[in-house]
């Protein structure tokens, strides 16, 4: 074709201007070929529209905007379900926990700061139409998504915590920008890109369960056996995603993807089940809530806000089943790119949040961490609310491992833990005039194996974290007449308002896992394990299980 076009140009012009005309002619030919190709493809598909051209930066910026958006906005369906749970709840401890989560949520929406200090591992589901073009692309689609993650987590106005570690069984080095994301891609007919973006906290992800059941085994029985074992580290109330069928990895993927669906169990209850998956949802929603685990595992009426079930055909010899919980920091959104530019996510209205106040009352016990004694702690009772003021240290997984290694080698620790309290937290970096960013608790059970050594070798007096302690930690607490206090998971920004000063005092190379010294005023906590070893996470659910199943609760 290019040769034919050149034949109609006089020879003398060709000789004088060929070098200038050739790029233009080549471009025209290329455009003509491209248009003919589009026309042929669209005619074959019975369509009359050209393929969509999606710009590389539209994908990058849309992913970044979505991650920022979900860092401080709960989905509206979650807010509505939590408000309903709050008004229904009769357990004081659970009701207080839900109140703190809702207040934290409203504060984050107003301040554009993270709902939780754990801003998650990013999961993205891409459904790409086969008529999509990437005309200006200089990188692959997965690289575009990861560039969006990088851009979001390093945004100066709202820095998000980087939690992703490379070499997971070796050096466990932080990648510094929360990449790479977990990306699932599917190609379908069409000319748009459908995108689901989620950020999943490590505490809830750690409570995921999988089993290859026998074909005759009961899914309901297995789920009801697993949920109590999950404890409160997944920050209930939230959702459970259940995947059934396929293969081992397919069941897990089904469970994860089901959590992107809106909370709609009440609508299902109203219309009734129409298939086996919906029957399971209704049965499990009722039976899981009757376990009495409650918000934050303190015992109460609402453990799950909804249960999702997704299934897929499987081998005759198998019944793979997976459970993945979604925590109180539920973070996901959806958008579609059609070539018209980056996504535009509409901000919710503040009126969508309930006006809830949380008051501890005049009788609450106030504790000065600078002067509290072991004798004072003997008066604390499981389930009691305390307001902490004074100085505390922080430290989580990496710091505890390093401290125990140093103790075993006879090395001196960078800080003196004697008669101190340590808070299990990895805060978000501060912005603007903040002392520290959102600083909610991390799951305490991960520190259980270090607890006895730390208590007995350093003289540490107490610990603050999220959820229950395991038996080995409770025994160590009892033997050393120490205490464990629980802060509400999912209320990180609210907790950070109590912190008046923050300074790194040890292991600065660990980044967000460094040891800080916080100076706090009226930080709310619950006595979770007292000096005698009594645990509210055992007492509370047992009490509420008995009440619910004796129909004592209306």
XYZ file of C-alpha atoms in Angstrom:
554
model
C 0.000 0.000 0.000
C 2.826 2.397 0.857
C 4.434 1.684 -2.531
C 1.193 2.437 -4.379
C 0.874 5.786 -2.614
C 4.441 6.712 -3.571
C 3.769 5.975 -7.254
C 1.342 8.916 -7.537
C 4.013 11.404 -6.335
C 6.241 12.861 -9.145
C 9.781 11.544 -9.208
C 11.395 14.962 -8.722
C 9.334 15.611 -5.557
C 10.194 12.168 -4.263
C 13.903 12.896 -4.626
C 13.751 16.340 -2.993
C 11.312 15.664 -0.118
C 11.206 11.929 0.420
C 12.865 12.137 3.831
C 10.176 14.577 5.017
C 7.181 12.865 3.405
C 8.008 9.312 4.333
C 7.163 9.602 8.105
C 3.833 11.259 7.273
C 2.962 8.651 4.661
C 3.962 5.815 6.992
C 1.806 7.323 9.747
C -1.178 7.625 7.418
C -0.779 4.027 6.302
C -0.472 2.841 9.897
C -3.637 4.727 10.905
C -5.497 3.310 7.916
C -4.423 -0.213 8.756
C -5.402 0.265 12.428
C -8.825 1.624 11.466
C -9.414 -1.250 9.055
C -8.427 -3.708 11.768
C -10.831 -2.118 14.265
C -13.596 -2.099 11.644
C -13.039 -5.768 10.837
C -12.976 -6.789 14.490
C -16.096 -4.818 15.317
C -17.917 -6.146 12.271
C -17.011 -9.683 13.302
C -18.373 -9.003 16.809
C -21.481 -7.349 15.428
C -20.530 -4.004 16.987
C -20.244 -0.529 15.481
C -17.927 1.079 18.057
C -14.150 1.241 17.987
C -11.954 -0.340 20.631
C -11.490 1.662 23.860
C -8.101 3.229 24.427
C -7.278 3.240 28.155
C -4.394 5.489 29.126
C -1.682 4.109 31.349
C -1.895 6.969 33.828
C -5.679 6.593 34.086
C -5.160 3.089 35.465
C -2.352 4.188 37.786
C -4.182 7.223 39.138
C -7.487 5.364 39.511
C -5.873 2.646 41.625
C -4.094 5.289 43.725
C -7.286 7.316 44.215
C -9.251 4.191 45.129
C -6.722 3.150 47.777
C -6.713 6.589 49.323
C -10.523 6.614 49.266
C -10.926 3.270 51.049
C -8.259 4.149 53.603
C -10.631 6.637 55.242
C -14.150 5.821 53.966
C -16.001 2.731 55.146
C -18.533 1.370 52.633
C -21.988 2.764 53.448
C -23.501 -0.715 53.823
C -20.936 -1.469 56.539
C -21.776 1.740 58.450
C -25.484 0.943 58.311
C -24.949 -2.634 59.486
C -22.704 -1.510 62.342
C -25.244 1.086 63.453
C -27.946 -1.588 63.515
C -25.643 -3.857 65.545
C -24.928 -1.012 67.977
C -28.602 -0.357 68.690
C -29.302 -4.079 69.050
C -26.336 -4.908 71.307
C -27.016 -5.604 75.011
C -23.463 -6.467 76.084
C -21.885 -3.306 77.503
C -18.349 -4.200 76.465
C -19.382 -5.109 72.915
C -21.593 -2.010 72.583
C -18.726 0.233 73.714
C -16.418 -1.410 71.167
C -18.886 -0.866 68.309
C -19.334 2.746 69.417
C -15.585 3.343 69.267
C -15.400 1.816 65.764
C -18.242 4.032 64.498
C -16.799 7.172 66.094
C -13.386 6.337 64.625
C -14.994 5.842 61.216
C -16.624 9.278 61.257
C -13.382 10.918 62.426
C -11.450 9.298 59.581
C -14.035 10.401 57.022
C -13.698 13.970 58.278
C -9.910 13.992 58.668
C -9.015 11.812 55.661
C -6.780 9.603 57.772
C -6.641 5.783 57.873
C -9.359 3.779 59.607
C -6.694 1.387 60.876
C -2.945 1.642 61.338
C -2.686 -1.561 59.288
C -3.494 -0.115 55.884
C -3.377 -3.603 54.461
C -2.038 -5.735 51.678
C -3.634 -4.628 48.419
C -5.718 -7.060 46.391
C -6.987 -6.053 42.948
C -9.409 -7.921 40.693
C -9.134 -6.801 37.049
C -11.699 -7.809 34.434
C -10.300 -6.565 31.134
C -12.378 -6.354 27.977
C -10.737 -7.908 24.942
C -11.453 -4.749 22.925
C -9.357 -2.559 25.226
C -6.191 -0.960 23.843
C -3.255 0.401 25.814
C -1.884 2.827 23.211
C 0.549 4.741 25.439
C 1.569 1.875 27.708
C 5.227 1.588 28.662
C 4.624 -1.086 31.307
C 2.456 -4.155 31.856
C -0.964 -3.918 33.485
C 0.282 -5.428 36.753
C 3.105 -2.886 36.843
C 0.527 -0.138 36.329
C -1.463 -1.403 39.311
C 1.652 -1.550 41.461
C 2.602 1.979 40.439
C -0.864 3.036 41.605
C -0.263 1.311 44.944
C 3.110 3.043 45.266
C 1.567 6.430 44.474
C -1.243 5.943 47.011
C 0.866 4.742 49.923
C 3.434 7.519 49.550
C 0.959 10.390 49.134
C 2.286 13.111 51.492
C -1.183 14.365 52.484
C -2.218 10.938 53.787
C 0.730 8.597 54.130
C -0.345 4.971 54.425
C 1.685 2.396 56.326
C 3.920 0.178 54.225
C 3.520 -3.352 55.603
C 4.751 -5.609 52.791
C 7.948 -7.579 53.379
C 10.086 -9.217 50.710
C 11.874 -12.521 51.394
C 9.109 -13.611 53.838
C 11.030 -16.527 55.355
C 14.411 -14.797 55.288
C 15.347 -11.151 55.749
C 11.704 -9.953 55.752
C 12.763 -6.583 54.374
C 10.071 -3.915 54.014
C 9.534 -2.938 50.368
C 8.868 0.646 51.598
C 5.878 1.321 49.297
C 3.483 -1.560 50.083
C 4.099 -3.242 46.732
C 3.622 -5.713 45.243
C -0.156 -6.057 45.264
C -1.989 -9.347 44.814
C -3.541 -9.061 41.352
C -6.111 -11.332 39.718
C -6.801 -10.749 36.016
C -9.598 -12.040 33.792
C -10.169 -11.351 30.068
C -13.758 -11.074 28.822
C -15.604 -9.701 25.777
C -16.030 -5.921 25.998
C -14.184 -2.618 25.819
C -13.879 -1.566 29.486
C -11.768 -2.482 32.503
C -13.755 -3.426 35.588
C -11.707 -2.992 38.773
C -12.261 -4.070 42.368
C -9.692 -2.725 44.832
C -9.369 -3.944 48.424
C -6.872 -3.453 51.248
C -6.836 -6.358 53.706
C -5.351 -6.134 57.183
C -2.880 -8.789 58.284
C -4.732 -9.561 61.519
C -7.882 -10.723 59.764
C -6.003 -12.394 56.916
C -4.092 -14.434 59.511
C -7.368 -16.006 60.652
C -8.145 -17.542 57.241
C -8.977 -21.242 57.283
C -8.963 -24.023 54.692
C -9.874 -27.687 54.697
C -10.333 -30.419 52.129
C -13.489 -32.010 53.496
C -14.828 -35.383 52.496
C -17.800 -35.092 50.142
C -20.198 -36.225 52.887
C -18.854 -33.813 55.538
C -20.944 -30.874 56.754
C -19.751 -27.388 55.777
C -21.867 -25.881 58.583
C -20.298 -28.111 61.238
C -16.781 -27.307 60.004
C -17.397 -23.538 59.961
C -18.903 -23.585 63.474
C -15.845 -25.515 64.664
C -13.415 -23.019 63.087
C -14.940 -19.658 64.064
C -14.242 -19.965 67.824
C -10.664 -20.984 66.978
C -10.263 -17.755 65.005
C -10.565 -15.800 68.257
C -11.012 -12.037 68.060
C -7.850 -11.232 66.101
C -9.941 -10.641 62.975
C -11.717 -7.744 64.743
C -15.358 -8.805 64.743
C -18.004 -7.797 63.943
C -17.314 -8.164 60.242
C -18.042 -10.557 57.401
C -17.065 -14.127 56.675
C -16.397 -15.105 53.072
C -16.778 -18.836 52.416
C -15.609 -20.530 49.233
C -16.719 -24.061 48.395
C -15.526 -26.205 45.506
C -13.016 -26.010 42.718
C -9.517 -26.789 43.979
C -7.673 -25.627 47.085
C -6.601 -22.315 45.552
C -9.967 -21.775 43.854
C -11.862 -22.144 47.140
C -9.635 -19.511 48.751
C -10.126 -17.169 45.799
C -13.905 -17.639 45.937
C -13.886 -16.755 49.639
C -11.780 -13.636 49.080
C -13.803 -12.364 46.127
C -17.108 -12.923 47.942
C -16.086 -10.293 50.504
C -16.398 -7.623 47.816
C -20.171 -8.071 47.809
C -22.367 -5.641 49.810
C -23.909 -6.556 53.159
C -27.421 -7.716 52.275
C -28.289 -10.534 54.684
C -31.464 -8.756 55.801
C -32.758 -8.665 52.213
C -31.998 -12.387 51.892
C -33.826 -13.100 55.137
C -36.837 -11.179 53.830
C -37.105 -12.983 50.464
C -35.799 -16.404 51.444
C -33.105 -18.661 49.980
C -33.263 -19.668 46.321
C -30.250 -22.007 46.166
C -27.911 -24.001 48.411
C -25.407 -21.162 48.839
C -28.129 -18.863 50.132
C -29.414 -21.584 52.464
C -25.908 -21.843 53.925
C -25.688 -18.068 54.339
C -28.898 -17.923 56.359
C -28.076 -20.950 58.500
C -24.518 -19.859 59.262
C -25.444 -16.223 59.946
C -27.861 -17.381 62.623
C -25.620 -20.048 64.127
C -22.374 -18.030 64.150
C -24.075 -15.157 65.965
C -25.473 -17.631 68.486
C -21.883 -18.496 69.457
C -21.913 -15.274 71.509
C -18.374 -14.209 70.565
C -19.462 -10.610 70.018
C -17.629 -7.444 69.066
C -13.872 -7.713 69.691
C -14.506 -11.143 71.253
C -15.905 -9.584 74.431
C -19.175 -11.526 74.289
C -22.350 -10.222 72.691
C -25.122 -10.554 70.161
C -23.333 -9.678 66.899
C -20.252 -11.528 65.728
C -20.916 -11.330 61.978
C -22.731 -8.647 59.993
C -23.135 -10.979 57.012
C -21.863 -14.264 55.621
C -21.073 -14.744 51.945
C -20.930 -18.126 50.223
C -19.558 -18.681 46.711
C -19.217 -22.097 45.083
C -17.726 -23.723 42.003
C -17.836 -27.233 40.488
C -15.309 -29.614 42.024
C -13.903 -33.121 41.668
C -16.117 -35.983 42.805
C -13.571 -36.968 45.466
C -13.261 -33.492 47.000
C -15.057 -30.750 48.911
C -12.562 -27.914 49.384
C -13.813 -25.221 51.782
C -12.210 -21.906 52.728
C -13.060 -19.157 55.231
C -11.639 -15.652 54.989
C -12.897 -12.998 57.437
C -13.223 -9.286 56.778
C -12.521 -7.118 59.796
C -14.009 -3.936 61.217
C -11.687 -1.991 58.893
C -13.597 -3.200 55.835
C -11.967 -1.507 52.820
C -12.963 -2.071 49.212
C -14.398 -0.197 46.232
C -15.249 -0.738 42.581
C -14.902 1.325 39.411
C -14.960 0.959 35.620
C -12.531 2.517 33.127
C -13.923 3.145 29.623
C -11.320 5.431 28.090
C -12.940 8.671 29.245
C -10.370 9.287 31.981
C -9.532 8.133 35.527
C -12.275 6.969 37.850
C -14.265 9.455 39.908
C -15.322 8.114 43.309
C -18.102 10.024 45.004
C -17.421 10.977 48.613
C -20.129 9.911 51.069
C -22.001 12.515 53.077
C -21.184 12.916 56.771
C -24.910 12.556 57.475
C -24.490 8.902 56.481
C -22.670 8.306 59.772
C -24.734 7.954 62.951
C -24.335 10.494 65.719
C -22.987 8.225 68.452
C -21.184 9.349 71.579
C -19.082 7.181 73.806
C -18.939 8.108 77.468
C -17.030 6.099 80.024
C -18.810 7.613 83.033
C -17.543 9.118 86.255
C -16.834 5.761 87.867
C -14.186 4.713 85.330
C -10.773 3.913 86.778
C -8.006 6.276 85.697
C -4.485 4.845 85.749
C -1.228 6.799 85.844
C 1.307 4.618 84.039
C 4.170 6.567 85.616
C 3.214 5.567 89.158
C 1.040 2.438 88.910
C 2.238 -0.543 90.980
C 1.750 -4.279 90.830
C -0.349 -3.987 93.979
C -2.656 -1.529 92.172
C -3.178 -4.001 89.337
C -4.564 -6.651 91.688
C -7.774 -4.607 91.978
C -8.440 -4.630 88.222
C -11.172 -7.000 87.010
C -11.720 -8.585 83.559
C -13.985 -6.420 81.409
C -13.303 -3.247 83.398
C -12.605 -0.057 81.408
C -9.455 1.904 82.252
C -8.230 5.282 81.030
C -4.443 5.275 80.769
C -2.249 8.360 81.111
C 1.527 8.581 81.246
C 4.361 6.938 79.360
C 4.286 3.536 77.668
C 6.634 1.728 75.321
C 5.664 0.072 72.037
C 6.875 -3.055 70.327
C 5.482 -5.788 68.111
C 6.681 -8.936 66.317
C 10.120 -7.917 65.033
C 11.022 -5.972 68.180
C 9.982 -8.848 70.454
C 11.976 -11.384 68.477
C 15.049 -9.177 68.559
C 14.678 -8.486 72.308
C 14.366 -12.186 73.115
C 17.388 -12.987 70.930
C 19.387 -10.301 72.777
C 18.263 -11.612 76.185
C 19.320 -15.138 75.219
C 22.740 -13.794 74.214
C 23.107 -11.784 77.418
C 23.019 -8.455 75.582
C 21.593 -5.259 77.025
C 18.267 -4.062 75.617
C 18.003 -0.517 74.223
C 15.267 0.313 76.762
C 14.535 -0.661 80.376
C 11.204 -2.531 80.533
C 11.092 -2.877 84.320
C 7.671 -1.881 85.710
C 6.625 -0.553 82.308
C 3.708 -1.287 79.950
C 4.317 -2.165 76.312
C 1.775 -1.483 73.567
C 1.671 -3.858 70.594
C 1.455 -1.353 67.740
C 3.043 -0.301 64.460
C 1.757 3.245 63.869
C 1.205 5.146 60.643
C 3.639 8.013 60.017
C 2.296 11.421 61.107
C 1.194 14.176 58.712
C 0.585 17.883 59.229
C 0.578 18.653 62.978
C 0.092 15.064 64.180
C 2.313 13.604 66.896
C 1.759 10.159 65.412
C -0.540 8.709 62.795
C -3.337 6.190 63.482
C -2.033 3.802 66.120
C -4.431 0.985 66.871
C -3.364 -2.313 68.439
C -2.068 -5.350 66.599
C -3.030 -8.956 67.379
C -1.540 -9.912 70.734
C -1.380 -13.684 70.224
C 1.605 -13.269 67.895
C 3.592 -12.134 70.940
C 2.476 -15.080 73.095
C 5.611 -17.147 72.572
C 7.785 -14.234 73.735
C 5.672 -13.297 76.758
C 7.185 -15.442 79.506
C 10.765 -14.540 78.612
C 9.968 -10.812 78.432
C 8.041 -10.794 81.718
C 10.563 -12.841 83.685
C 13.790 -11.401 82.283
C 12.898 -7.712 82.060
C 10.365 -7.055 84.829
C 7.727 -5.809 82.352
C 4.495 -5.181 84.247
C 1.808 -5.139 81.577
C 0.924 -5.356 77.905
C -1.674 -3.697 75.662
C -2.870 -5.217 72.410
C -5.764 -6.489 70.352
C -7.945 -9.530 71.029
C -7.331 -12.515 73.286
C -4.189 -14.145 74.662
C -3.421 -17.823 74.252
C -3.017 -20.238 77.139
C 0.797 -20.015 77.249
C 0.648 -16.237 77.576
C -2.132 -16.334 80.173
C -0.114 -18.760 82.303
C 2.925 -16.474 82.080
C 0.790 -13.441 83.030
C -0.661 -15.293 86.013
C 2.730 -16.605 87.203
C 4.228 -13.101 87.067
C 1.137 -11.269 88.394
C 1.181 -9.089 85.278
C -1.769 -7.705 83.279
C -2.935 -7.640 79.707
C -5.144 -4.774 78.517
C -7.094 -4.665 75.266
C -7.541 -1.657 72.981
C -10.253 -1.761 70.315
C -9.103 -2.923 66.911
C -10.549 -0.782 64.132
C -10.384 2.450 66.166
C -6.813 3.470 65.319
C -7.401 7.158 64.609
C -9.477 7.526 67.764
C -6.714 5.901 69.837
C -4.069 8.175 68.289
C -5.870 11.237 69.635
C -4.839 10.161 73.138
C -1.122 10.193 72.214
C 0.502 13.539 73.045
C 4.109 12.682 72.269
C 5.900 9.913 70.376
C 9.635 9.230 70.180
C 11.613 6.314 68.739
C 13.772 4.887 71.532
C 14.996 1.606 70.083
C 15.460 -0.466 66.918
C 14.930 2.496 64.591
C 15.950 0.328 61.639
C 12.690 -1.613 62.000
C 10.611 1.275 60.678
C 7.011 1.000 61.843
C 8.080 -1.938 64.067
C 10.598 0.189 66.009
C 10.215 0.719 69.760
C 8.541 4.035 70.525
C 7.794 5.772 73.798
C 4.280 7.221 73.781
C 3.022 9.803 76.257
C -0.756 9.325 76.453
C -3.727 10.989 78.124
C -6.937 9.037 78.804
C -6.296 6.191 76.366
C -9.279 3.796 76.698
C -8.554 0.095 77.270
C -10.308 -2.934 78.723
C -8.809 -5.294 81.309
C -8.539 -8.485 79.256
C -6.382 -10.695 81.517
C -6.017 -9.835 85.200
C -3.171 -10.670 87.561
C -4.901 -13.963 88.467
C -5.081 -15.107 84.853
C -8.817 -14.574 84.340
C -9.551 -13.701 80.686
C -12.514 -11.626 79.500
C -12.235 -13.326 76.108
C -13.154 -16.620 77.776
C -15.628 -15.314 80.322
C -17.539 -12.970 77.972
C -18.348 -15.352 75.090
C -19.244 -18.163 77.521
C -21.678 -15.878 79.332
C -23.311 -14.614 76.148
C -23.462 -18.058 74.540
C -25.404 -19.234 77.562
C -27.717 -16.203 77.503
C -28.446 -16.383 73.781
C -29.098 -20.092 73.733
C -31.241 -19.944 76.862
C -33.339 -17.296 75.003
C -32.622 -14.805 77.788
C -31.948 -12.151 75.181
C -34.910 -10.877 73.210
